[in-house]
mmCIF file of C-alpha atoms in Angstrom:
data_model
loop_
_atom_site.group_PDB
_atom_site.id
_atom_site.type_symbol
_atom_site.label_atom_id
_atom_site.label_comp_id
_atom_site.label_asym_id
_atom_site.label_seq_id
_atom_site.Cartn_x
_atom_site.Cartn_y
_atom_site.Cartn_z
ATOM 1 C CA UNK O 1 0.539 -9.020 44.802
ATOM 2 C CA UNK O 2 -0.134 -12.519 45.863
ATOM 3 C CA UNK O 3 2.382 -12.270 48.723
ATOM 4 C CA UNK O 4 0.989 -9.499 50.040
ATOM 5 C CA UNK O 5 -2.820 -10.792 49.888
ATOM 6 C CA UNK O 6 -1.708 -14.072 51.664
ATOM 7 C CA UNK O 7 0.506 -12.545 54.001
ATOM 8 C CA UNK O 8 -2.828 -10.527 54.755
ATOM 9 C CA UNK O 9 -5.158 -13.167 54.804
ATOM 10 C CA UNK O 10 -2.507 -15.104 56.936
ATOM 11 C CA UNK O 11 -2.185 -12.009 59.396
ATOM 12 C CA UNK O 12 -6.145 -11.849 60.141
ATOM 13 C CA UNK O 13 -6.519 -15.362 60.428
ATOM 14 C CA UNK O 14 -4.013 -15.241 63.663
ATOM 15 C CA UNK O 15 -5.675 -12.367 64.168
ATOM 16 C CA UNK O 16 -8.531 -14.073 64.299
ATOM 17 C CA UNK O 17 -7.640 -17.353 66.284
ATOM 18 C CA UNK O 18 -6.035 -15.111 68.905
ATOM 19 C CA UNK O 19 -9.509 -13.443 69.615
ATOM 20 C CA UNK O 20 -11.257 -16.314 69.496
ATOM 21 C CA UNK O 21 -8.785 -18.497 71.923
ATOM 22 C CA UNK O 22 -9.508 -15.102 74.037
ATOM 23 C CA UNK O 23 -13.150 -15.724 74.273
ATOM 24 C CA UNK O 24 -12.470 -19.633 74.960
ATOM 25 C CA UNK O 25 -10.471 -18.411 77.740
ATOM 26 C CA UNK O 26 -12.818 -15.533 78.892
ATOM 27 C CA UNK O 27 -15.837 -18.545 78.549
ATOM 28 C CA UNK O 28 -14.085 -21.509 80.366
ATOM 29 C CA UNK O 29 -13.090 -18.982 83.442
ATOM 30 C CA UNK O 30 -16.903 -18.169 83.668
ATOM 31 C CA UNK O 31 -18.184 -21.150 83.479
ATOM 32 C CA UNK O 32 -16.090 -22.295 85.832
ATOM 33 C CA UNK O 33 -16.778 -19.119 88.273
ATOM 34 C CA UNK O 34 -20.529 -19.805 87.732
ATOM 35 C CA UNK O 35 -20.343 -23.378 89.044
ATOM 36 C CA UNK O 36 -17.936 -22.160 91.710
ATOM 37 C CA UNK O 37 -20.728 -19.489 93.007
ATOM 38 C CA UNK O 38 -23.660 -21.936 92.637
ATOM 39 C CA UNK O 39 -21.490 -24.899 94.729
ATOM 40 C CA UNK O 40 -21.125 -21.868 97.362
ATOM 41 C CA UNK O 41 -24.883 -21.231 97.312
ATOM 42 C CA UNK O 42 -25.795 -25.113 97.844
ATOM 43 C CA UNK O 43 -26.084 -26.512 100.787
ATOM 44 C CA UNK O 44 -23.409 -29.314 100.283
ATOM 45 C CA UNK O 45 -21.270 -25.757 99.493
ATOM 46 C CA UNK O 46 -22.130 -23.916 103.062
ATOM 47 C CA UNK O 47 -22.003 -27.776 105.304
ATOM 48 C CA UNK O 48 -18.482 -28.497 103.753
ATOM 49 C CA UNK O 49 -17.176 -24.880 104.233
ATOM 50 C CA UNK O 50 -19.527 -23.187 106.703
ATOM 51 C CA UNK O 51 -18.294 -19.725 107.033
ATOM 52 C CA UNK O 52 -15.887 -19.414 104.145
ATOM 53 C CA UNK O 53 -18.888 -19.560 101.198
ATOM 54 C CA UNK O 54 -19.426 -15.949 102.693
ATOM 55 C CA UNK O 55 -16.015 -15.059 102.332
ATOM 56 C CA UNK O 56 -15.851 -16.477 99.087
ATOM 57 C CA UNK O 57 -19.214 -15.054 97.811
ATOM 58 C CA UNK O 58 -17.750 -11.415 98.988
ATOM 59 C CA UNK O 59 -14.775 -11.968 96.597
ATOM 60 C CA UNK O 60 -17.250 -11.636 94.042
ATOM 61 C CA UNK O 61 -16.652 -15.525 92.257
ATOM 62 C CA UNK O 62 -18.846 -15.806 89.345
ATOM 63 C CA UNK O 63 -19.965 -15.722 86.139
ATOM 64 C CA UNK O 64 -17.698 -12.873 84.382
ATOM 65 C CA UNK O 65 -20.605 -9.886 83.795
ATOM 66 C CA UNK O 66 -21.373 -9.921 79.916
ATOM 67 C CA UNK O 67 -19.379 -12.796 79.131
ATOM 68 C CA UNK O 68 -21.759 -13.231 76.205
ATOM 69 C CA UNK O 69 -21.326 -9.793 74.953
ATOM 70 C CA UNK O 70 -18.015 -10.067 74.704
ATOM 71 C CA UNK O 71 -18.265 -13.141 72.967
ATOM 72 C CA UNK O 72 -21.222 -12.301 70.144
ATOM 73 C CA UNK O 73 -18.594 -8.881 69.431
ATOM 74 C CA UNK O 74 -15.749 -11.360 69.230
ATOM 75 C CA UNK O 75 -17.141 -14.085 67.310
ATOM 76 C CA UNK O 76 -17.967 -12.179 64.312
ATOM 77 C CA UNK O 77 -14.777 -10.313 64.407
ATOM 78 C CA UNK O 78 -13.578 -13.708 64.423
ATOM 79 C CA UNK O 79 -15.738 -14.763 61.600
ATOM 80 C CA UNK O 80 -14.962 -12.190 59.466
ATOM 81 C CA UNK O 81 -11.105 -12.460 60.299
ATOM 82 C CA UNK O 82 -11.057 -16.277 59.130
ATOM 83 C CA UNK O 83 -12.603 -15.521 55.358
ATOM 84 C CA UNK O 84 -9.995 -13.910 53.466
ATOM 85 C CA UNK O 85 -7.585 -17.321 54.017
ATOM 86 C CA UNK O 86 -9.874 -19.228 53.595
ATOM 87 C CA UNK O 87 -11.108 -17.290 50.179
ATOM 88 C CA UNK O 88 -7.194 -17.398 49.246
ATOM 89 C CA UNK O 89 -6.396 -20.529 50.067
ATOM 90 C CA UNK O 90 -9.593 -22.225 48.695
ATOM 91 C CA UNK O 91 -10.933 -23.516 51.902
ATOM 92 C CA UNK O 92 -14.023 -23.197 51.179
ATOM 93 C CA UNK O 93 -16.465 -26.493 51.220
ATOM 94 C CA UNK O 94 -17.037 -27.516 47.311
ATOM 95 C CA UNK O 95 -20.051 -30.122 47.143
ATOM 96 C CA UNK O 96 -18.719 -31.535 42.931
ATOM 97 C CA UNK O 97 -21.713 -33.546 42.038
ATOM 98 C CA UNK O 98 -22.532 -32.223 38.880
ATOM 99 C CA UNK O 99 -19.271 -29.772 37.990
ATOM 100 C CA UNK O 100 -17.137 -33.105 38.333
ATOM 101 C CA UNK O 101 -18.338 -34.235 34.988
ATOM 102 C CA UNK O 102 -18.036 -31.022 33.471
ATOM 103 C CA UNK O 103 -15.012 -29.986 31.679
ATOM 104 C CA UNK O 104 -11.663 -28.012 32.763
ATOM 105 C CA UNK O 105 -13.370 -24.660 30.428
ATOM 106 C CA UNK O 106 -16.572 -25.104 32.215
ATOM 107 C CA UNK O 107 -15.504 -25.602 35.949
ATOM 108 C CA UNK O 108 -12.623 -22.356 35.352
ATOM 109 C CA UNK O 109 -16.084 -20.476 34.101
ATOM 110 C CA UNK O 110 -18.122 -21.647 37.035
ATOM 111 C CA UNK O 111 -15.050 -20.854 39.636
ATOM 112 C CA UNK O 112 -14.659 -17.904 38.143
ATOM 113 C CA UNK O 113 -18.522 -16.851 38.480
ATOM 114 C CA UNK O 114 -18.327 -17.749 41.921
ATOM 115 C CA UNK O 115 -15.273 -15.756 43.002
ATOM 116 C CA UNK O 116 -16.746 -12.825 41.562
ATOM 117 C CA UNK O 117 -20.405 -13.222 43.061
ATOM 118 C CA UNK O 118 -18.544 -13.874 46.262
ATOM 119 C CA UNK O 119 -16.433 -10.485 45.887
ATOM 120 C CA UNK O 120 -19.713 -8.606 45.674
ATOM 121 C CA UNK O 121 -21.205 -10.443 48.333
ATOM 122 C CA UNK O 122 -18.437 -9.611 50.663
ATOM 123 C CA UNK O 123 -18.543 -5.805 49.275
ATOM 124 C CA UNK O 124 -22.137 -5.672 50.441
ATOM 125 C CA UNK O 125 -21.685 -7.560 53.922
ATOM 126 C CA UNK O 126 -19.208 -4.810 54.251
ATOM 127 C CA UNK O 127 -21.135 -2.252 53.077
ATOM 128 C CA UNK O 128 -23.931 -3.416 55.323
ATOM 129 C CA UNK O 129 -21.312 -3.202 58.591
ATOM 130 C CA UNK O 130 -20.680 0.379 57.945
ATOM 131 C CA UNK O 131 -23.997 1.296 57.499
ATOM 132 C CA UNK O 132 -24.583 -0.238 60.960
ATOM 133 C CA UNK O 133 -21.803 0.691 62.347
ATOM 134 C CA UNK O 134 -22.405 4.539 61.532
ATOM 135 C CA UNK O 135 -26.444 3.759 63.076
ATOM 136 C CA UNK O 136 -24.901 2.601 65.965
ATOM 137 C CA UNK O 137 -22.538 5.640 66.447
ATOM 138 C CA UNK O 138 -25.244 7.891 65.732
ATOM 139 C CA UNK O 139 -27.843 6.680 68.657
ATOM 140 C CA UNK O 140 -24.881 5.409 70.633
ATOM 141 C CA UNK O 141 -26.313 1.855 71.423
ATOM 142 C CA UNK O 142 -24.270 -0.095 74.123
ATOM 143 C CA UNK O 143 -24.556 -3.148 75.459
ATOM 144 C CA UNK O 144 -27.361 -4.553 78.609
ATOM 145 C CA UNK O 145 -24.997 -5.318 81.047
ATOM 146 C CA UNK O 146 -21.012 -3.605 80.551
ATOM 147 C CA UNK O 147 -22.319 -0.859 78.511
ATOM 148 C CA UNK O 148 -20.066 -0.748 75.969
ATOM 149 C CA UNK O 149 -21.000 1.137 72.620
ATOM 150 C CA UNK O 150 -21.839 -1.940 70.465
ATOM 151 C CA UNK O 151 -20.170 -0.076 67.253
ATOM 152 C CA UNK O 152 -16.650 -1.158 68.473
ATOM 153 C CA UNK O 153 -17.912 -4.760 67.836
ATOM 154 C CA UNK O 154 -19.361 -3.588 63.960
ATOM 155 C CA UNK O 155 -15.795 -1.344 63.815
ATOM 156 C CA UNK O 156 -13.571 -4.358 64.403
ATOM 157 C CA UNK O 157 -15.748 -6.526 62.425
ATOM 158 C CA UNK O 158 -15.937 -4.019 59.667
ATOM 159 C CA UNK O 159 -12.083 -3.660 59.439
ATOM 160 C CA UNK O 160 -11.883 -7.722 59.205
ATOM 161 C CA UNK O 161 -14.594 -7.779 56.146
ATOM 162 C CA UNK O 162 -12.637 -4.888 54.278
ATOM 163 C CA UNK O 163 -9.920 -7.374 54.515
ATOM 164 C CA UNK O 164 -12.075 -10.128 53.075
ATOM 165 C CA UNK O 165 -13.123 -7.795 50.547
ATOM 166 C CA UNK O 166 -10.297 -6.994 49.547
ATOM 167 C CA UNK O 167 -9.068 -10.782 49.359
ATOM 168 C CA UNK O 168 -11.895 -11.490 47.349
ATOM 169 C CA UNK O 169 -11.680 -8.942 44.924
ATOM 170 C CA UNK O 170 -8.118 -10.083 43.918
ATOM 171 C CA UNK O 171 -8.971 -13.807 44.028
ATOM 172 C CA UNK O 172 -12.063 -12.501 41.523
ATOM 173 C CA UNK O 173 -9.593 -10.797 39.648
ATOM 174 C CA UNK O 174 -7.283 -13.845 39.074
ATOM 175 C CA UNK O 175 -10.122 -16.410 38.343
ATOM 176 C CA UNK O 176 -10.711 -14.221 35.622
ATOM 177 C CA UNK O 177 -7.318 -13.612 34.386
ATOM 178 C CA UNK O 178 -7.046 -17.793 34.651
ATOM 179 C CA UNK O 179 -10.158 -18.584 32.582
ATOM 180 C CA UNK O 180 -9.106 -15.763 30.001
ATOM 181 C CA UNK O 181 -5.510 -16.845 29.359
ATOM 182 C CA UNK O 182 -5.528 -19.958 30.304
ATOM 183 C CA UNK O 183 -2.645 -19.765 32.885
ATOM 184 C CA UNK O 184 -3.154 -20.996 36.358
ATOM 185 C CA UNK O 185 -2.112 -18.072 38.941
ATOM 186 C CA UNK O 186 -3.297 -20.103 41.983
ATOM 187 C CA UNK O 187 -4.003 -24.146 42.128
ATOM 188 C CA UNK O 188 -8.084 -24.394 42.776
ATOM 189 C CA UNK O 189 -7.897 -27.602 44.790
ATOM 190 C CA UNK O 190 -7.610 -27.505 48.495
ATOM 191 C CA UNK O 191 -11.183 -27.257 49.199
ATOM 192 C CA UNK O 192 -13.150 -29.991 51.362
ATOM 193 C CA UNK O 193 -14.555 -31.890 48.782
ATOM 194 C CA UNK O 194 -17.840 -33.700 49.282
#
């Protein structure tokens, strides 16, 4: 079962990092198109190239049109997409202070309590997402400027936090299995410690 969690959680976080490199791209190229159309606008653009800024400006070079759509939708696909490895792999940020003097029982107990609030969490985030998702379907919202129906973004980001559900159900599942019998199914370090 752990193989096929990780391999899942692995899976969505390239998922993941592929969007988001995607909407790097996508943000670069419009940056760059909206400094290339307000250079063509200037006057340093139109004494330096006379004629051509026309030309240029009829191409259509510019900011890409809902560049920040596309990347609010893809961002918390992405979001979503990066929790379940970091849920399996224990990436999550751990501030010790006070469980550091605790003992091993204790801090299994508290991890333990944690996974499982974090499970049911994640259950209601998703939850939440469908419920949206479904109001958006229903009164078929779309975006200002592309107009495209904004419950593809909840639908993709829905599918990612079923994933993450899923992930941390089963890492809820073998916190509890550790603390009962002892055994240690997955190593808890790996977090960033502060």
């Amino acid at each position: 079962m752990h193989r096929f969690m990780n391999g899942l959680a692995r899976y969505m976080a390239l998922l993941g990092g592929l969007v988001l490199t995607a909407l790097i791209l996508l943000t670069c190229v419009s940056v760059l198109g909206r400094g290339i159309n307000t250079f063509l606008h200037s006057g340093l653009g139109e004494a330096l190239l006379g004629g051509a800024t026309k030309t240029l400006l009829d191409t259509g070079v510019g900011p890409i049109l809902g560049d920040f759509e596309l990347v609010e939708a893809g961002i918390a696909f992405a979001i979503f997409a990066f929790l379940p490895f970091c849920q399996i792999t224990n990436g999550h940020a751990t501030v010790d202070i006070f469980t550091s003097r605790l003992g091993v029982t204790a801090n299994k107990f508290i991890q333990m309590v944690v996974e499982i609030v974090f499970a049911l969490v994640l259950i209601l985030i998703a939850w939440r997402l469908y419920d949206g998702m479904l109001s958006k379907m229903r009164y078929n919202e779309t975006t200002f400027l592309i107009q495209f129906p904004i419950w593809w973004a909840y639908a993709a980001s829905l599918v990612a936090a079923v994933v993450a559900s899923a992930v941390g159900v089963y890492m809820a599942v073998v916190r509890t299995v550790e603390f009962f019998t002892g055994r240690v199914i997955i190593a808890p370090a790996g977090g960033a410690d502060n």
